[in-house]
Structure formats: C-alpha cells, structure tokens
PDB file of C-alpha atoms in Angstrom:
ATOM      1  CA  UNK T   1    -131.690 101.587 -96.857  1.00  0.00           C
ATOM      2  CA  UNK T   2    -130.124  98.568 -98.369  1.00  0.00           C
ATOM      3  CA  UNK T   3    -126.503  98.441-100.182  1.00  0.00           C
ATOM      4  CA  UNK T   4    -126.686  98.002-103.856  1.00  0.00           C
ATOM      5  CA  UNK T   5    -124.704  94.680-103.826  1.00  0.00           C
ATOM      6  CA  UNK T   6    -124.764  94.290-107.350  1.00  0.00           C
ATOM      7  CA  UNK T   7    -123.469  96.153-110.895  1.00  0.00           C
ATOM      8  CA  UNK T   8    -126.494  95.806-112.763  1.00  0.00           C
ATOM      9  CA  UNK T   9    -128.954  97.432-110.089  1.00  0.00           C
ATOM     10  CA  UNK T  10    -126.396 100.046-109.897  1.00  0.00           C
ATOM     11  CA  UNK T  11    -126.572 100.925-113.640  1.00  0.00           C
ATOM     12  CA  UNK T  12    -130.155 100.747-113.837  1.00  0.00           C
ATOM     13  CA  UNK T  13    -130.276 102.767-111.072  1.00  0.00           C
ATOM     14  CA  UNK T  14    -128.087 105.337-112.786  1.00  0.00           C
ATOM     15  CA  UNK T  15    -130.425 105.037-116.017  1.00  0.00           C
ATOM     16  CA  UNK T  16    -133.654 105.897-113.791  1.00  0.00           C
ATOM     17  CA  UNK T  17    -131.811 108.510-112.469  1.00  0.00           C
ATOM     18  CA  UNK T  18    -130.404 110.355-115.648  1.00  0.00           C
ATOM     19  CA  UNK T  19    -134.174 109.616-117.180  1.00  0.00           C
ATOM     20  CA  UNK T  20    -135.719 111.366-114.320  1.00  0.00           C
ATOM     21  CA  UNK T  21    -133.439 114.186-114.345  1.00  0.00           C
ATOM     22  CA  UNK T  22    -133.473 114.792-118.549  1.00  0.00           C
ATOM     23  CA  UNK T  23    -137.099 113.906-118.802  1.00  0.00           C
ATOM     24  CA  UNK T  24    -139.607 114.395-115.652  1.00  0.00           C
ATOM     25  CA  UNK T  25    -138.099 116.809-113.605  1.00  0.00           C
ATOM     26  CA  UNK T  26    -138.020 118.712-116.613  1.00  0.00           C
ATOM     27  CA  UNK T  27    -141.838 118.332-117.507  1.00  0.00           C
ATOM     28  CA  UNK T  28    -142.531 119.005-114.383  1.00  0.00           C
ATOM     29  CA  UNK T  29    -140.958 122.594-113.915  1.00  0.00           C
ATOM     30  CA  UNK T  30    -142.256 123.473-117.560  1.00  0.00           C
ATOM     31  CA  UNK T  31    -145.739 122.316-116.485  1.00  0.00           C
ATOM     32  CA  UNK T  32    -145.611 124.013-113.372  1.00  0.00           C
ATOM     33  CA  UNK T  33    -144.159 127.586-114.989  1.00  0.00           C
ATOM     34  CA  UNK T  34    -147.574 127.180-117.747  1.00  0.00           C
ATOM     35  CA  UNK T  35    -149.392 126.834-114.680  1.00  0.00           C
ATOM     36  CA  UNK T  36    -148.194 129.953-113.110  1.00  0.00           C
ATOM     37  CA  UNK T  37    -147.393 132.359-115.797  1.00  0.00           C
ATOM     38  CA  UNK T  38    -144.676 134.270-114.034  1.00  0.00           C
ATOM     39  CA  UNK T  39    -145.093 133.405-110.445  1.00  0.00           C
ATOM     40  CA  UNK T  40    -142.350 131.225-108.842  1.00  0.00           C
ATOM     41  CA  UNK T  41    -140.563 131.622-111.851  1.00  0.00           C
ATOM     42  CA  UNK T  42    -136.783 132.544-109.759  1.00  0.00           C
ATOM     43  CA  UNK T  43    -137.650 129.128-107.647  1.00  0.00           C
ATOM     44  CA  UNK T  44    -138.356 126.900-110.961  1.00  0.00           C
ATOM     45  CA  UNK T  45    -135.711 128.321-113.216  1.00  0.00           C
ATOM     46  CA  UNK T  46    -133.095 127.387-109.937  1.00  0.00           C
ATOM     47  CA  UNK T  47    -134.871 123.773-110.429  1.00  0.00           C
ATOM     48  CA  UNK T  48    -134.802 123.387-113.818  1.00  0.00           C
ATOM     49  CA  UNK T  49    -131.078 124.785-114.296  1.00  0.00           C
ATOM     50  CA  UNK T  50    -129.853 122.384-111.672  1.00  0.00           C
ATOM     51  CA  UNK T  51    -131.447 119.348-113.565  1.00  0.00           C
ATOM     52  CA  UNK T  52    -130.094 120.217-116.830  1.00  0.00           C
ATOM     53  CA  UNK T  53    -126.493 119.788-114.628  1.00  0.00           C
ATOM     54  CA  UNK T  54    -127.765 116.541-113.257  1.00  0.00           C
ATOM     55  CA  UNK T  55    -128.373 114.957-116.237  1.00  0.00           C
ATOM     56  CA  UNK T  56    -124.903 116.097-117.982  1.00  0.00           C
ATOM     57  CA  UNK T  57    -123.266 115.141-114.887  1.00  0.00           C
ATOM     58  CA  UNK T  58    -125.208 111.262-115.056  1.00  0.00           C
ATOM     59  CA  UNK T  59    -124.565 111.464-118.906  1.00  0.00           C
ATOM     60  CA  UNK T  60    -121.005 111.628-118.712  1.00  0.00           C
ATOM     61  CA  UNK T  61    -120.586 108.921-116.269  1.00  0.00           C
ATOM     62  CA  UNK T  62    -122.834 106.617-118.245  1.00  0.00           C
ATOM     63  CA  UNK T  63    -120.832 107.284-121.079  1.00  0.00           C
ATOM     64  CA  UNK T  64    -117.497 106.832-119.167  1.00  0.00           C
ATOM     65  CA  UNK T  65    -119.161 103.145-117.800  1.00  0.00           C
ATOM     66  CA  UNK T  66    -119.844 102.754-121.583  1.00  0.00           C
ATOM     67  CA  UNK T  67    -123.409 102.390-120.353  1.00  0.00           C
ATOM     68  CA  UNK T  68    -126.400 103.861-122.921  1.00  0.00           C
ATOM     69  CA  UNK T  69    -128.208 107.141-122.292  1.00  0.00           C
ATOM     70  CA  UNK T  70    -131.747 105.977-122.126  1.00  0.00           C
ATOM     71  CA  UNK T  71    -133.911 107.044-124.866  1.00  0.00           C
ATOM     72  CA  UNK T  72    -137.199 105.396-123.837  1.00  0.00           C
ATOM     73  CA  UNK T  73    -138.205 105.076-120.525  1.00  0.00           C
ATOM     74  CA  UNK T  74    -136.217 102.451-118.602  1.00  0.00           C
ATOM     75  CA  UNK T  75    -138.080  99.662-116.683  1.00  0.00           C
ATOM     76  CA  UNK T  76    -139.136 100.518-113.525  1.00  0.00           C
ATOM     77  CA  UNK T  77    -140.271 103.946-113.790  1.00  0.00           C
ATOM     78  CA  UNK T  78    -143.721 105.049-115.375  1.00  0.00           C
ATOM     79  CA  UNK T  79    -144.528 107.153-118.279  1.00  0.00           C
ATOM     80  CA  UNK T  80    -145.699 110.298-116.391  1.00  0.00           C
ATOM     81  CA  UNK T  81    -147.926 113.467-117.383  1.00  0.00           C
ATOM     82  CA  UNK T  82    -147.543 116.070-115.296  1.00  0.00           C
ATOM     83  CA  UNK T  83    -151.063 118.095-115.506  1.00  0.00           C
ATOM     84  CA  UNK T  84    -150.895 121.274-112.888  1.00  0.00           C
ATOM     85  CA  UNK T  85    -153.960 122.732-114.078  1.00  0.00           C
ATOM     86  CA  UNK T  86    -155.801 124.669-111.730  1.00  0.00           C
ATOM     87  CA  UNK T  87    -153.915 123.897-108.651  1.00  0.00           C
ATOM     88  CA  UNK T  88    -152.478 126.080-106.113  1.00  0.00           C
ATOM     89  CA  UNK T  89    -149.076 127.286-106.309  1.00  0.00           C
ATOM     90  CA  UNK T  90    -148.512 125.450-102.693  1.00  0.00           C
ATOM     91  CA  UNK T  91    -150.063 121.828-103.834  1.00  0.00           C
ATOM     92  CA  UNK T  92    -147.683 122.246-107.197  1.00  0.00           C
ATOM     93  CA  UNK T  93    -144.442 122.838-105.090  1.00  0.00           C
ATOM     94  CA  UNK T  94    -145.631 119.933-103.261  1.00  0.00           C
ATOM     95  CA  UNK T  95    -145.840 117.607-105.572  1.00  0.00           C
ATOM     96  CA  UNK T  96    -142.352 118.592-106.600  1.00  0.00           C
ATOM     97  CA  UNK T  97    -140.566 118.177-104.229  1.00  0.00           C
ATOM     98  CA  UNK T  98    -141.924 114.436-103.503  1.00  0.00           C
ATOM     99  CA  UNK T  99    -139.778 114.163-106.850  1.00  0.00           C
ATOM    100  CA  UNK T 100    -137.001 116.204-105.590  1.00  0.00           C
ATOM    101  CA  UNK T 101    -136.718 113.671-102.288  1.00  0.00           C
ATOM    102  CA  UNK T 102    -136.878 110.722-104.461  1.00  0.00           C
ATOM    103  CA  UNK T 103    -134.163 112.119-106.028  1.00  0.00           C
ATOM    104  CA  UNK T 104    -131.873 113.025-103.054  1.00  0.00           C
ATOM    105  CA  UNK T 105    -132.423 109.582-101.689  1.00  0.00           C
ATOM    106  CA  UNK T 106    -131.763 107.416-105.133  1.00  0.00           C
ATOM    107  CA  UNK T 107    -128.276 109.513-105.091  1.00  0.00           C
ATOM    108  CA  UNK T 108    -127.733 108.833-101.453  1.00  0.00           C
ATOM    109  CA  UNK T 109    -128.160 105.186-102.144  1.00  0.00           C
ATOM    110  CA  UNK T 110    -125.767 105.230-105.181  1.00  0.00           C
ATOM    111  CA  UNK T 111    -123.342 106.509-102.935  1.00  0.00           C
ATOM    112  CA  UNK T 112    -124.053 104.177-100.276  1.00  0.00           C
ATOM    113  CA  UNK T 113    -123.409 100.957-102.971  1.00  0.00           C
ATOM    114  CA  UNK T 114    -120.828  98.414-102.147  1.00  0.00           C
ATOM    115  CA  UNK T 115    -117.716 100.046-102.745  1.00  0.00           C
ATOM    116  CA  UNK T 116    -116.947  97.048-104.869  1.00  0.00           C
ATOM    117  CA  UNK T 117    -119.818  97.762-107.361  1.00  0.00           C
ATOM    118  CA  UNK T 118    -118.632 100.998-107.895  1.00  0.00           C
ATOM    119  CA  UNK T 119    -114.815  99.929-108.342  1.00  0.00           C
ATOM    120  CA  UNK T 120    -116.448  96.847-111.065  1.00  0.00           C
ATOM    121  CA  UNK T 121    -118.311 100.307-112.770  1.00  0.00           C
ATOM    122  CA  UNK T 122    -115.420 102.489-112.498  1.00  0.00           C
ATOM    123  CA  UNK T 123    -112.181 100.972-112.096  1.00  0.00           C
ATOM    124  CA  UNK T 124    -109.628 104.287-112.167  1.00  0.00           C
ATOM    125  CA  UNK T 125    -109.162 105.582-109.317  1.00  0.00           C
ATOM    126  CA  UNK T 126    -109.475 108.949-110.129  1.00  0.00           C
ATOM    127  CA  UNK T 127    -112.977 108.532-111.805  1.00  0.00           C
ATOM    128  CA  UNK T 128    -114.014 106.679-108.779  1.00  0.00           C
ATOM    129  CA  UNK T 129    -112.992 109.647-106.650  1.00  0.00           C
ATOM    130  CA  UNK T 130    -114.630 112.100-109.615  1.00  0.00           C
ATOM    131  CA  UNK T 131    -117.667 109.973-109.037  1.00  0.00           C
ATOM    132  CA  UNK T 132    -118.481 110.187-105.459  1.00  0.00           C
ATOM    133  CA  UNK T 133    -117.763 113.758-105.695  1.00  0.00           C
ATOM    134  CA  UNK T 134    -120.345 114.078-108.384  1.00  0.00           C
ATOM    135  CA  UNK T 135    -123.091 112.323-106.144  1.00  0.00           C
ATOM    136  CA  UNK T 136    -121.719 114.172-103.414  1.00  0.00           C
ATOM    137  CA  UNK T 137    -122.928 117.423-105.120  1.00  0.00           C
ATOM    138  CA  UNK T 138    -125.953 115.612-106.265  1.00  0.00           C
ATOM    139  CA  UNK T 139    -126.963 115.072-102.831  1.00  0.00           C
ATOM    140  CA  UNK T 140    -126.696 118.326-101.999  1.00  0.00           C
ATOM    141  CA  UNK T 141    -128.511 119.923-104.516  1.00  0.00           C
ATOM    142  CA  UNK T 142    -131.133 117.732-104.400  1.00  0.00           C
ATOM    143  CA  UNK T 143    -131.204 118.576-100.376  1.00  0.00           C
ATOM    144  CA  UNK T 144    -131.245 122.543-101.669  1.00  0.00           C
ATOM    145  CA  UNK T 145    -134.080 121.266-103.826  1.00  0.00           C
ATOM    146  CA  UNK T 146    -136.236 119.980-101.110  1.00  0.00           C
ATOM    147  CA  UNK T 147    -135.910 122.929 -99.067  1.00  0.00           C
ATOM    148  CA  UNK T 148    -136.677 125.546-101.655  1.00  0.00           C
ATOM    149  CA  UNK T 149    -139.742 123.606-102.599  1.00  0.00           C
ATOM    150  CA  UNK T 150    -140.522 123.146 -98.836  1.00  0.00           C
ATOM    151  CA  UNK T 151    -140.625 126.887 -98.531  1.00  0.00           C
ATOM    152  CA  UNK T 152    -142.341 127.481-101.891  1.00  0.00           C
ATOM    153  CA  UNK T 153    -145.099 125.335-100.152  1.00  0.00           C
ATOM    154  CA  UNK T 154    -145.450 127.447 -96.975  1.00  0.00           C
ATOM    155  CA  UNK T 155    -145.783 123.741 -95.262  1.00  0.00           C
ATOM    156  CA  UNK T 156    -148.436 122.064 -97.616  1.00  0.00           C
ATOM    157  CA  UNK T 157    -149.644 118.573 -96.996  1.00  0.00           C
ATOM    158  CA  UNK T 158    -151.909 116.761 -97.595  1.00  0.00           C
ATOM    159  CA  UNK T 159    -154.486 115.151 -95.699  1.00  0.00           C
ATOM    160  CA  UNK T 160    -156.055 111.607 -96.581  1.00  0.00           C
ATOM    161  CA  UNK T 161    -159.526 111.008 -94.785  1.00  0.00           C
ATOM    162  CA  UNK T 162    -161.141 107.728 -94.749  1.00  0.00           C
TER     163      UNK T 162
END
C-alpha cells in the first residue's frame, strides 16, 4: 500500500472513515437485522456497537485536529442504499464484511502515513501516541469484524461466470 505523504489525504481519509463508520456501517447492520428479524441478531448488535465506538473515537480526533465532522457525504465515497431484501443470511454477511475489510485496511493505512503527516495533524506528543493507539484498536476490531462475518457466512463467495 502506499504512504499517505500528505495532510490533506490524511484528513479526508479520516472524514471517509468517520462517514463510513456513523453512516453506512450503520445502515447496513439495521438493514441487515429488518432482513432477518431476530436471526444473527448477537453477531450484528457486536457490529453495530463497535461502530458507534469507531465513530466517537474518529469524532474526537477530528475535533482535536479542529477538522469538521462530515455532515454530507464527503467526496470520494458514494451515497449508498443498502437493500437486503430477500437474500440469504450467508450473501448478507458477505457483503458486510467487504465493508468491514475496507475498513481494517483504510485504518491500517492511516497508521502506515508518514510519520510526519501525522506529527503536522497532531503535534503533542501524547495525542500522537493516543492516536496510534486508537487506530491500533481500530485495526483490531475491524480484524474481529472480518472474522465474525467470515463465520456468519459459513465461507460464502461468490462466483462471476462469463
């Protein structure tokens, strides 16, 4: 993956990420738990729970950058509608967790930036330290993430014929 070299594709970076936390990962486990009407529930409320961290945990260091919480959808990421209807508890797990890797891997490339970038963002010391401890945990949960959805799946995938 390559180094974020630069402030500004950090920040957006953290604005796609606190978006995606607050916003789709949301829809998606509240679409998903429609769709299955008490089934899976234990697995989505553990998904769900964990984002509603996530996005306090990017809200407070957007706020600490003095950076704005989004409150549209920033550039680069699409308006999404999450439709579940009529699919199999495997497919919908599935298509979760393609969101939870994204995810794991944005945060894994935040931590990865130029440790300049992230001294420009946050120049104390101890919030630097603070930070990569936050994306640390990130990481990690998103990894969790990945895995209970991987097992929720029993091994789904699909298939593309030509």
């Amino acid at each position: 993956m390559a180094t974020i070299m630069d402030k500004d594709v950090l920040v957006a970076l953290l604005r796609r990420m606190y978006w995606i936390e607050s916003e789709m990962e949301q829809l998606v486990t509240w679409e998903a738990r429609i769709q299955f009407m008490g089934e899976n529930v234990e697995a989505l409320e553990q998904l769900s729970h964990d984002s509603d961290k996530h996005w306090n945990i990017l809200q407070k260091w957007l706020a600490r950058a003095d950076i704005p919480v989004p409150v549209t959808v920033p550039a680069g990421l699409p308006v999404k509608i999450f439709n579940f209807s009529g699919m199999a508890p495997t497919r919908v797990f599935h298509e979760i967790m393609q969101y939870e890797i994204l995810a794991r891997d944005a945060y894994i490339d935040i931590l990865n930036a130029d440790p300049a970038v992230i001294k420009d963002l946050f120049p104390d010391d101890m919030n630097r330290k603070e930070f990569i401890q936050d994306i640390k945990g990130l990481i990690k949960d998103e990894e969790e993430h990945r895995k209970i959805c991987a097992k929720q799946s029993g091994g789904f995938k699909i298939i593309n014929t030509i």
